[in-house]
Amino acid sequence: MSLFSKKKKLIVSGCSYVDDYAKSQNMESFPIWPKLLAKKLDMECINVGKCAAGNKEIFSNIVDEVVKQKNIGLVIVMWSEFQRVSFYLDRKKSWKSFHPDRDFLTAEWQDQFYNSAKDNPLKKEMSYRVSKELKAFGMEGIKGGTYDSIRLMYSFQSICENLQVPFFQVQGPNPIMSKKGKLGQKELCLNILNSKYLDKINKETFLGWPIMPQISGFNIDYHLDLINSDRTVLRISSEDTHPNGEGHEIISEILYDNHKKIYS
């Protein structure tokens, strides 16, 4: 449809919880929540989400789209993991996002399958090489990623309020999947509580704020587990915890119910 379509637009951005993850993994596709919600709202769906996107990429893509589009009915950001980093590559005219902690450790683990580290193809990739330097200088920590993400959240809220467009924010996957386990979760919660923006985020439009159950919030991962802790029911599998078709239907219902409550 054109920029001047009479049908209002639903604009969404996020990571693999927003993009067609199943298709990207060569699995059988199913309707994902942006399309399901657009049908419920009778809106045109514009999905700028991308698998593995970091929050800076997610923020940039949706703000660019909001500024470009007309006749906006609703804008939704589903935020990703806080420790992912994003860089815009001028030569490729596209974004590159990755998780320094996870990508570095994965490549190191893969060494066991090769005669030497030099033979490990993962160690030749940009994500590993940049991750190694970020870790060397202590630039991949939980605190920095948390504060950067919360600033983006508040900025997105401020832009939508200024443009007077209806919007929601929600945290998709657990914001941190650190090797520190419960210690990482505790550090994350303390960083959120100590943020200067804690009380500036609108809880009505940010569903589940402050996003962690330990501090009376929720994210989509937690919400799906609360409905059914058996990860073979609402997830692709017990190992692959991305929402499956039923999980996406539940996400669309959560957003639809809140839209009716706040904007109808």
mmCIF file of N, CA, C and O in Angstrom, residues 23-115:
data_model
loop_
_atom_site.group_PDB
_atom_site.id
_atom_site.type_symbol
_atom_site.label_atom_id
_atom_site.label_comp_id
_atom_site.label_asym_id
_atom_site.label_seq_id
_atom_site.Cartn_x
_atom_site.Cartn_y
_atom_site.Cartn_z
ATOM 1 N N LYS A 23 10.492 -18.775 9.666
ATOM 2 C CA LYS A 23 10.919 -18.743 8.259
ATOM 3 C C LYS A 23 12.435 -18.597 8.165
ATOM 4 O O LYS A 23 13.079 -19.228 7.329
ATOM 5 N N SER A 24 13.019 -17.756 9.041
ATOM 6 C CA SER A 24 14.474 -17.535 9.004
ATOM 7 C C SER A 24 15.251 -18.801 9.346
ATOM 8 O O SER A 24 16.415 -18.942 8.979
ATOM 9 N N GLN A 25 14.595 -19.729 10.052
ATOM 10 C CA GLN A 25 15.231 -20.990 10.433
ATOM 11 C C GLN A 25 14.797 -22.155 9.545
ATOM 12 O O GLN A 25 15.032 -23.320 9.874
ATOM 13 N N ASN A 26 14.149 -21.813 8.419
ATOM 14 C CA ASN A 26 13.674 -22.830 7.474
ATOM 15 C C ASN A 26 12.697 -23.807 8.117
ATOM 16 O O ASN A 26 12.658 -25.000 7.771
ATOM 17 N N MET A 27 11.909 -23.300 9.050
ATOM 18 C CA MET A 27 10.845 -24.086 9.653
ATOM 19 C C MET A 27 9.510 -23.662 9.055
ATOM 20 O O MET A 27 9.426 -22.648 8.373
ATOM 21 N N GLU A 28 8.481 -24.428 9.325
ATOM 22 C CA GLU A 28 7.154 -24.083 8.818
ATOM 23 C C GLU A 28 6.679 -22.790 9.482
ATOM 24 O O GLU A 28 6.651 -22.688 10.710
ATOM 25 N N SER A 29 6.308 -21.817 8.674
ATOM 26 C CA SER A 29 5.880 -20.524 9.210
ATOM 27 C C SER A 29 4.478 -20.607 9.791
ATOM 28 O O SER A 29 3.704 -21.527 9.480
ATOM 29 N N PHE A 30 4.167 -19.643 10.640
ATOM 30 C CA PHE A 30 2.836 -19.503 11.233
ATOM 31 C C PHE A 30 2.571 -18.008 11.373
ATOM 32 O O PHE A 30 3.501 -17.190 11.317
ATOM 33 N N PRO A 31 1.315 -17.596 11.524
ATOM 34 C CA PRO A 31 1.012 -16.165 11.665
ATOM 35 C C PRO A 31 1.683 -15.590 12.916
ATOM 36 O O PRO A 31 1.589 -16.163 13.999
ATOM 37 N N ILE A 32 2.393 -14.479 12.741
ATOM 38 C CA ILE A 32 3.066 -13.846 13.870
ATOM 39 C C ILE A 32 2.225 -12.685 14.385
ATOM 40 O O ILE A 32 1.347 -12.175 13.691
ATOM 41 N N TRP A 33 2.497 -12.266 15.627
ATOM 42 C CA TRP A 33 1.583 -11.340 16.294
ATOM 43 C C TRP A 33 1.379 -10.011 15.565
ATOM 44 O O TRP A 33 0.263 -9.469 15.644
ATOM 45 N N PRO A 34 2.377 -9.409 14.874
ATOM 46 C CA PRO A 34 2.073 -8.154 14.176
ATOM 47 C C PRO A 34 0.951 -8.300 13.149
ATOM 48 O O PRO A 34 0.065 -7.436 13.056
ATOM 49 N N LYS A 35 0.954 -9.392 12.381
ATOM 50 C CA LYS A 35 -0.104 -9.610 11.394
ATOM 51 C C LYS A 35 -1.439 -9.938 12.081
ATOM 52 O O LYS A 35 -2.501 -9.485 11.639
ATOM 53 N N LEU A 36 -1.371 -10.729 13.142
ATOM 54 C CA LEU A 36 -2.589 -11.074 13.876
ATOM 55 C C LEU A 36 -3.230 -9.829 14.485
ATOM 56 O O LEU A 36 -4.450 -9.642 14.418
ATOM 57 N N LEU A 37 -2.398 -8.962 15.066
ATOM 58 C CA LEU A 37 -2.911 -7.737 15.684
ATOM 59 C C LEU A 37 -3.450 -6.776 14.637
ATOM 60 O O LEU A 37 -4.502 -6.153 14.835
ATOM 61 N N ALA A 38 -2.757 -6.656 13.511
ATOM 62 C CA ALA A 38 -3.215 -5.766 12.439
ATOM 63 C C ALA A 38 -4.595 -6.196 11.941
ATOM 64 O O ALA A 38 -5.457 -5.355 11.666
ATOM 65 N N LYS A 39 -4.809 -7.507 11.867
ATOM 66 C CA LYS A 39 -6.116 -8.011 11.431
ATOM 67 C C LYS A 39 -7.190 -7.673 12.461
ATOM 68 O O LYS A 39 -8.295 -7.252 12.109
ATOM 69 N N LYS A 40 -6.869 -7.837 13.741
ATOM 70 C CA LYS A 40 -7.833 -7.523 14.806
ATOM 71 C C LYS A 40 -8.192 -6.040 14.800
ATOM 72 O O LYS A 40 -9.337 -5.658 15.070
ATOM 73 N N LEU A 41 -7.194 -5.189 14.494
ATOM 74 C CA LEU A 41 -7.396 -3.732 14.520
ATOM 75 C C LEU A 41 -7.835 -3.177 13.167
ATOM 76 O O LEU A 41 -8.111 -1.973 13.067
ATOM 77 N N ASP A 42 -7.867 -4.029 12.141
ATOM 78 C CA ASP A 42 -8.169 -3.603 10.772
ATOM 79 C C ASP A 42 -7.209 -2.500 10.328
ATOM 80 O O ASP A 42 -7.613 -1.439 9.861
ATOM 81 N N MET A 43 -5.925 -2.768 10.504
ATOM 82 C CA MET A 43 -4.877 -1.834 10.104
ATOM 83 C C MET A 43 -3.915 -2.497 9.129
ATOM 84 O O MET A 43 -3.845 -3.730 9.053
ATOM 85 N N GLU A 44 -3.191 -1.681 8.391
ATOM 86 C CA GLU A 44 -2.113 -2.169 7.531
ATOM 87 C C GLU A 44 -0.878 -2.371 8.396
ATOM 88 O O GLU A 44 -0.491 -1.479 9.157
ATOM 89 N N CYS A 45 -0.258 -3.533 8.290
ATOM 90 C CA CYS A 45 0.916 -3.847 9.110
ATOM 91 C C CYS A 45 2.213 -3.462 8.408
ATOM 92 O O CYS A 45 2.461 -3.888 7.272
ATOM 93 N N ILE A 46 3.023 -2.657 9.068
ATOM 94 C CA ILE A 46 4.367 -2.337 8.587
ATOM 95 C C ILE A 46 5.338 -2.840 9.648
ATOM 96 O O ILE A 46 5.433 -2.290 10.747
ATOM 97 N N ASN A 47 6.042 -3.912 9.329
ATOM 98 C CA ASN A 47 6.921 -4.579 10.287
ATOM 99 C C ASN A 47 8.384 -4.330 9.894
ATOM 100 O O ASN A 47 8.853 -4.835 8.884
ATOM 101 N N VAL A 48 9.088 -3.547 10.698
ATOM 102 C CA VAL A 48 10.504 -3.277 10.427
ATOM 103 C C VAL A 48 11.397 -4.044 11.406
ATOM 104 O O VAL A 48 12.575 -3.738 11.559
ATOM 105 N N GLY A 49 10.814 -5.050 12.080
ATOM 106 C CA GLY A 49 11.599 -5.883 12.978
ATOM 107 C C GLY A 49 12.541 -6.791 12.208
ATOM 108 O O GLY A 49 12.322 -7.089 11.032
ATOM 109 N N LYS A 50 13.610 -7.242 12.888
ATOM 110 C CA LYS A 50 14.580 -8.118 12.237
ATOM 111 C C LYS A 50 15.182 -9.060 13.264
ATOM 112 O O LYS A 50 15.533 -8.632 14.364
ATOM 113 N N CYS A 51 15.289 -10.318 12.888
ATOM 114 C CA CYS A 51 15.897 -11.296 13.786
ATOM 115 C C CYS A 51 17.278 -10.826 14.245
ATOM 116 O O CYS A 51 18.063 -10.316 13.441
ATOM 117 N N ALA A 52 17.555 -10.980 15.529
ATOM 118 C CA ALA A 52 18.843 -10.663 16.158
ATOM 119 C C ALA A 52 19.115 -9.168 16.309
ATOM 120 O O ALA A 52 20.207 -8.780 16.702
ATOM 121 N N ALA A 53 18.138 -8.323 16.016
ATOM 122 C CA ALA A 53 18.348 -6.878 16.139
ATOM 123 C C ALA A 53 18.576 -6.480 17.593
ATOM 124 O O ALA A 53 17.966 -7.009 18.512
ATOM 125 N N GLY A 54 19.488 -5.516 17.784
ATOM 126 C CA GLY A 54 19.705 -4.933 19.100
ATOM 127 C C GLY A 54 18.812 -3.720 19.284
ATOM 128 O O GLY A 54 18.180 -3.242 18.335
ATOM 129 N N ASN A 55 18.762 -3.184 20.490
ATOM 130 C CA ASN A 55 17.819 -2.111 20.784
ATOM 131 C C ASN A 55 18.114 -0.812 20.037
ATOM 132 O O ASN A 55 17.189 -0.076 19.690
ATOM 133 N N LYS A 56 19.376 -0.521 19.774
ATOM 134 C CA LYS A 56 19.686 0.682 18.998
ATOM 135 C C LYS A 56 19.168 0.546 17.569
ATOM 136 O O LYS A 56 18.612 1.499 16.997
ATOM 137 N N GLU A 57 19.321 -0.630 16.979
ATOM 138 C CA GLU A 57 18.795 -0.893 15.633
ATOM 139 C C GLU A 57 17.272 -0.839 15.640
ATOM 140 O O GLU A 57 16.651 -0.240 14.751
ATOM 141 N N ILE A 58 16.653 -1.458 16.644
ATOM 142 C CA ILE A 58 15.195 -1.467 16.758
ATOM 143 C C ILE A 58 14.658 -0.043 16.860
ATOM 144 O O ILE A 58 13.702 0.325 16.172
ATOM 145 N N PHE A 59 15.266 0.750 17.721
ATOM 146 C CA PHE A 59 14.848 2.141 17.913
ATOM 147 C C PHE A 59 15.005 2.945 16.619
ATOM 148 O O PHE A 59 14.092 3.664 16.198
ATOM 149 N N SER A 60 16.147 2.821 15.982
ATOM 150 C CA SER A 60 16.432 3.599 14.770
ATOM 151 C C SER A 60 15.450 3.269 13.656
ATOM 152 O O SER A 60 14.918 4.164 12.986
ATOM 153 N N ASN A 61 15.185 1.989 13.457
ATOM 154 C CA ASN A 61 14.292 1.579 12.367
ATOM 155 C C ASN A 61 12.865 2.063 12.575
ATOM 156 O O ASN A 61 12.203 2.508 11.633
ATOM 157 N N ILE A 62 12.376 2.000 13.808
ATOM 158 C CA ILE A 62 10.979 2.382 13.999
ATOM 159 C C ILE A 62 10.810 3.898 14.006
ATOM 160 O O ILE A 62 9.819 4.414 13.494
ATOM 161 N N VAL A 63 11.770 4.627 14.555
ATOM 162 C CA VAL A 63 11.663 6.092 14.525
ATOM 163 C C VAL A 63 11.724 6.588 13.083
ATOM 164 O O VAL A 63 10.962 7.474 12.683
ATOM 165 N N ASP A 64 12.623 6.012 12.272
ATOM 166 C CA ASP A 64 12.699 6.391 10.860
ATOM 167 C C ASP A 64 11.364 6.142 10.159
ATOM 168 O O ASP A 64 10.921 6.948 9.329
ATOM 169 N N GLU A 65 10.711 5.027 10.487
ATOM 170 C CA GLU A 65 9.448 4.673 9.837
ATOM 171 C C GLU A 65 8.312 5.582 10.311
ATOM 172 O O GLU A 65 7.460 6.004 9.517
ATOM 173 N N VAL A 66 8.292 5.890 11.596
ATOM 174 C CA VAL A 66 7.246 6.758 12.142
ATOM 175 C C VAL A 66 7.321 8.146 11.521
ATOM 176 O O VAL A 66 6.301 8.760 11.176
ATOM 177 N N VAL A 67 8.523 8.668 11.358
ATOM 178 C CA VAL A 67 8.705 9.994 10.761
ATOM 179 C C VAL A 67 8.265 9.995 9.295
ATOM 180 O O VAL A 67 7.722 10.973 8.788
ATOM 181 N N LYS A 68 8.473 8.861 8.618
ATOM 182 C CA LYS A 68 8.162 8.763 7.185
ATOM 183 C C LYS A 68 6.682 8.586 6.900
ATOM 184 O O LYS A 68 6.148 9.145 5.935
ATOM 185 N N GLN A 69 5.983 7.831 7.736
ATOM 186 C CA GLN A 69 4.620 7.412 7.437
ATOM 187 C C GLN A 69 3.562 8.451 7.808
ATOM 188 O O GLN A 69 3.800 9.327 8.647
ATOM 189 N N LYS A 70 2.415 8.325 7.178
ATOM 190 C CA LYS A 70 1.230 9.125 7.485
ATOM 191 C C LYS A 70 0.115 8.182 7.957
ATOM 192 O O LYS A 70 0.191 6.970 7.792
ATOM 193 N N ASN A 71 -0.920 8.742 8.546
ATOM 194 C CA ASN A 71 -2.106 7.976 8.927
ATOM 195 C C ASN A 71 -1.751 6.799 9.832
ATOM 196 O O ASN A 71 -2.150 5.655 9.599
ATOM 197 N N ILE A 72 -0.994 7.081 10.881
ATOM 198 C CA ILE A 72 -0.544 6.042 11.809
ATOM 199 C C ILE A 72 -1.633 5.760 12.840
ATOM 200 O O ILE A 72 -2.133 6.664 13.504
ATOM 201 N N GLY A 73 -1.971 4.477 12.977
ATOM 202 C CA GLY A 73 -2.975 4.086 13.959
ATOM 203 C C GLY A 73 -2.371 3.651 15.281
ATOM 204 O O GLY A 73 -2.934 3.899 16.349
ATOM 205 N N LEU A 74 -1.208 2.995 15.211
ATOM 206 C CA LEU A 74 -0.560 2.489 16.419
ATOM 207 C C LEU A 74 0.887 2.126 16.103
ATOM 208 O O LEU A 74 1.182 1.621 15.023
ATOM 209 N N VAL A 75 1.773 2.413 17.068
ATOM 210 C CA VAL A 75 3.191 2.070 16.937
ATOM 211 C C VAL A 75 3.580 1.212 18.133
ATOM 212 O O VAL A 75 3.238 1.540 19.274
ATOM 213 N N ILE A 76 4.263 0.103 17.878
ATOM 214 C CA ILE A 76 4.674 -0.788 18.969
ATOM 215 C C ILE A 76 6.144 -1.162 18.832
ATOM 216 O O ILE A 76 6.586 -1.595 17.764
ATOM 217 N N VAL A 77 6.877 -0.984 19.925
ATOM 218 C CA VAL A 77 8.247 -1.491 20.003
ATOM 219 C C VAL A 77 8.269 -2.651 20.983
ATOM 220 O O VAL A 77 7.776 -2.545 22.104
ATOM 221 N N MET A 78 8.841 -3.772 20.549
ATOM 222 C CA MET A 78 9.097 -4.894 21.451
ATOM 223 C C MET A 78 10.606 -5.010 21.586
ATOM 224 O O MET A 78 11.298 -5.448 20.662
ATOM 225 N N TRP A 79 11.117 -4.585 22.732
ATOM 226 C CA TRP A 79 12.560 -4.474 22.931
ATOM 227 C C TRP A 79 13.236 -5.831 23.090
ATOM 228 O O TRP A 79 12.616 -6.809 23.521
ATOM 229 N N SER A 80 14.537 -5.864 22.777
ATOM 230 C CA SER A 80 15.310 -7.100 22.798
ATOM 231 C C SER A 80 16.262 -7.131 23.998
ATOM 232 O O SER A 80 16.142 -6.351 24.933
ATOM 233 N N GLU A 81 17.238 -8.023 23.947
ATOM 234 C CA GLU A 81 18.223 -8.159 25.026
ATOM 235 C C GLU A 81 19.062 -6.886 25.159
ATOM 236 O O GLU A 81 19.482 -6.302 24.163
ATOM 237 N N PHE A 82 19.351 -6.513 26.382
ATOM 238 C CA PHE A 82 20.040 -5.256 26.649
ATOM 239 C C PHE A 82 21.517 -5.269 26.268
ATOM 240 O O PHE A 82 22.100 -4.219 26.015
ATOM 241 N N GLN A 83 22.149 -6.440 26.255
ATOM 242 C CA GLN A 83 23.590 -6.480 25.988
ATOM 243 C C GLN A 83 23.935 -6.581 24.501
ATOM 244 O O GLN A 83 25.111 -6.564 24.145
ATOM 245 N N ARG A 84 22.915 -6.679 23.655
ATOM 246 C CA ARG A 84 23.206 -6.662 22.221
ATOM 247 C C ARG A 84 23.700 -5.270 21.811
ATOM 248 O O ARG A 84 23.201 -4.254 22.300
ATOM 249 N N VAL A 85 24.660 -5.241 20.913
ATOM 250 C CA VAL A 85 25.161 -3.973 20.385
ATOM 251 C C VAL A 85 24.784 -3.873 18.911
ATOM 252 O O VAL A 85 24.616 -4.890 18.231
ATOM 253 N N SER A 86 24.649 -2.647 18.433
ATOM 254 C CA SER A 86 24.230 -2.420 17.042
ATOM 255 C C SER A 86 25.131 -1.382 16.393
ATOM 256 O O SER A 86 25.453 -0.360 16.999
ATOM 257 N N PHE A 87 25.527 -1.654 15.160
ATOM 258 C CA PHE A 87 26.336 -0.728 14.377
ATOM 259 C C PHE A 87 25.726 -0.592 12.979
ATOM 260 O O PHE A 87 25.302 -1.588 12.389
ATOM 261 N N TYR A 88 25.699 0.624 12.479
ATOM 262 C CA TYR A 88 25.252 0.815 11.095
ATOM 263 C C TYR A 88 26.475 0.750 10.185
ATOM 264 O O TYR A 88 27.452 1.481 10.371
ATOM 265 N N LEU A 89 26.437 -0.150 9.192
ATOM 266 C CA LEU A 89 27.561 -0.363 8.282
ATOM 267 C C LEU A 89 27.338 0.438 7.013
ATOM 268 O O LEU A 89 26.472 0.102 6.199
ATOM 269 N N ASP A 90 28.095 1.492 6.842
ATOM 270 C CA ASP A 90 27.924 2.369 5.677
ATOM 271 C C ASP A 90 28.097 1.611 4.364
ATOM 272 O O ASP A 90 27.343 1.817 3.409
ATOM 273 N N ARG A 91 29.093 0.743 4.312
ATOM 274 C CA ARG A 91 29.373 0.043 3.056
ATOM 275 C C ARG A 91 28.244 -0.894 2.647
ATOM 276 O O ARG A 91 27.974 -1.072 1.467
ATOM 277 N N LYS A 92 27.579 -1.493 3.627
ATOM 278 C CA LYS A 92 26.482 -2.421 3.327
ATOM 279 C C LYS A 92 25.117 -1.755 3.405
ATOM 280 O O LYS A 92 24.110 -2.367 3.060
ATOM 281 N N LYS A 93 25.098 -0.501 3.900
ATOM 282 C CA LYS A 93 23.833 0.230 4.059
ATOM 283 C C LYS A 93 22.811 -0.597 4.851
ATOM 284 O O LYS A 93 21.640 -0.695 4.487
ATOM 285 N N SER A 94 23.286 -1.188 5.931
ATOM 286 C CA SER A 94 22.417 -1.994 6.777
ATOM 287 C C SER A 94 22.994 -2.059 8.184
ATOM 288 O O SER A 94 24.155 -1.695 8.419
ATOM 289 N N TRP A 95 22.155 -2.533 9.126
ATOM 290 C CA TRP A 95 22.583 -2.658 10.508
ATOM 291 C C TRP A 95 23.190 -4.036 10.775
ATOM 292 O O TRP A 95 22.835 -5.022 10.144
ATOM 293 N N LYS A 96 24.100 -4.078 11.720
ATOM 294 C CA LYS A 96 24.649 -5.336 12.220
ATOM 295 C C LYS A 96 24.543 -5.309 13.739
ATOM 296 O O LYS A 96 25.079 -4.406 14.386
ATOM 297 N N SER A 97 23.826 -6.266 14.308
ATOM 298 C CA SER A 97 23.695 -6.375 15.761
ATOM 299 C C SER A 97 24.196 -7.743 16.211
ATOM 300 O O SER A 97 24.043 -8.728 15.497
ATOM 301 N N PHE A 98 24.779 -7.788 17.391
ATOM 302 C CA PHE A 98 25.215 -9.061 17.954
ATOM 303 C C PHE A 98 25.382 -8.918 19.463
ATOM 304 O O PHE A 98 25.338 -7.817 20.008
ATOM 305 N N HIS A 99 25.555 -10.052 20.130
ATOM 306 C CA HIS A 99 25.663 -10.102 21.587
ATOM 307 C C HIS A 99 27.121 -10.415 21.931
ATOM 308 O O HIS A 99 27.545 -11.567 21.830
ATOM 309 N N PRO A 100 27.917 -9.434 22.343
ATOM 310 C CA PRO A 100 29.359 -9.656 22.549
ATOM 311 C C PRO A 100 29.679 -10.807 23.488
ATOM 312 O O PRO A 100 30.559 -11.626 23.189
ATOM 313 N N ASP A 101 28.992 -10.878 24.613
ATOM 314 C CA ASP A 101 29.287 -11.929 25.590
ATOM 315 C C ASP A 101 29.017 -13.307 24.994
ATOM 316 O O ASP A 101 29.859 -14.202 25.044
ATOM 317 N N ARG A 102 27.856 -13.477 24.392
ATOM 318 C CA ARG A 102 27.462 -14.778 23.854
ATOM 319 C C ARG A 102 28.297 -15.145 22.622
ATOM 320 O O ARG A 102 28.755 -16.283 22.488
ATOM 321 N N ASP A 103 28.485 -14.193 21.705
ATOM 322 C CA ASP A 103 29.223 -14.502 20.477
ATOM 323 C C ASP A 103 30.690 -14.828 20.766
ATOM 324 O O ASP A 103 31.270 -15.725 20.133
ATOM 325 N N PHE A 104 31.276 -14.129 21.719
ATOM 326 C CA PHE A 104 32.668 -14.398 22.089
ATOM 327 C C PHE A 104 32.805 -15.791 22.688
ATOM 328 O O PHE A 104 33.653 -16.592 22.276
ATOM 329 N N LEU A 105 31.948 -16.116 23.660
ATOM 330 C CA LEU A 105 32.044 -17.402 24.335
ATOM 331 C C LEU A 105 31.705 -18.566 23.404
ATOM 332 O O LEU A 105 32.300 -19.640 23.505
ATOM 333 N N THR A 106 30.768 -18.357 22.484
ATOM 334 C CA THR A 106 30.421 -19.405 21.526
ATOM 335 C C THR A 106 31.614 -19.736 20.632
ATOM 336 O O THR A 106 31.931 -20.909 20.389
ATOM 337 N N ALA A 107 32.280 -18.687 20.141
ATOM 338 C CA ALA A 107 33.451 -18.900 19.283
ATOM 339 C C ALA A 107 34.581 -19.590 20.048
ATOM 340 O O ALA A 107 35.245 -20.492 19.518
ATOM 341 N N GLU A 108 34.793 -19.199 21.295
ATOM 342 C CA GLU A 108 35.830 -19.828 22.111
ATOM 343 C C GLU A 108 35.516 -21.315 22.317
ATOM 344 O O GLU A 108 36.408 -22.166 22.247
ATOM 345 N N TRP A 109 34.252 -21.616 22.569
ATOM 346 C CA TRP A 109 33.836 -22.997 22.777
ATOM 347 C C TRP A 109 34.055 -23.847 21.527
ATOM 348 O O TRP A 109 34.408 -25.028 21.612
ATOM 349 N N GLN A 110 33.874 -23.236 20.361
ATOM 350 C CA GLN A 110 34.013 -23.963 19.092
ATOM 351 C C GLN A 110 35.463 -24.363 18.801
ATOM 352 O O GLN A 110 35.709 -25.209 17.935
ATOM 353 N N ASP A 111 36.425 -23.795 19.512
ATOM 354 C CA ASP A 111 37.838 -24.128 19.286
ATOM 355 C C ASP A 111 38.104 -25.626 19.392
ATOM 356 O O ASP A 111 38.977 -26.168 18.697
ATOM 357 N N GLN A 112 37.351 -26.308 20.245
ATOM 358 C CA GLN A 112 37.596 -27.730 20.494
ATOM 359 C C GLN A 112 37.393 -28.598 19.254
ATOM 360 O O GLN A 112 37.872 -29.733 19.195
ATOM 361 N N PHE A 113 36.696 -28.067 18.259
ATOM 362 C CA PHE A 113 36.404 -28.847 17.069
ATOM 363 C C PHE A 113 37.422 -28.619 15.944
ATOM 364 O O PHE A 113 37.256 -29.155 14.847
ATOM 365 N N TYR A 114 38.462 -27.855 16.221
ATOM 366 C CA TYR A 114 39.463 -27.539 15.197
ATOM 367 C C TYR A 114 40.866 -27.820 15.731
ATOM 368 O O TYR A 114 41.077 -27.889 16.947
ATOM 369 N N ASN A 115 41.788 -27.991 14.801
ATOM 370 C CA ASN A 115 43.173 -28.284 15.189
ATOM 371 C C ASN A 115 43.793 -27.128 15.971
ATOM 372 O O ASN A 115 44.613 -27.337 16.859
#
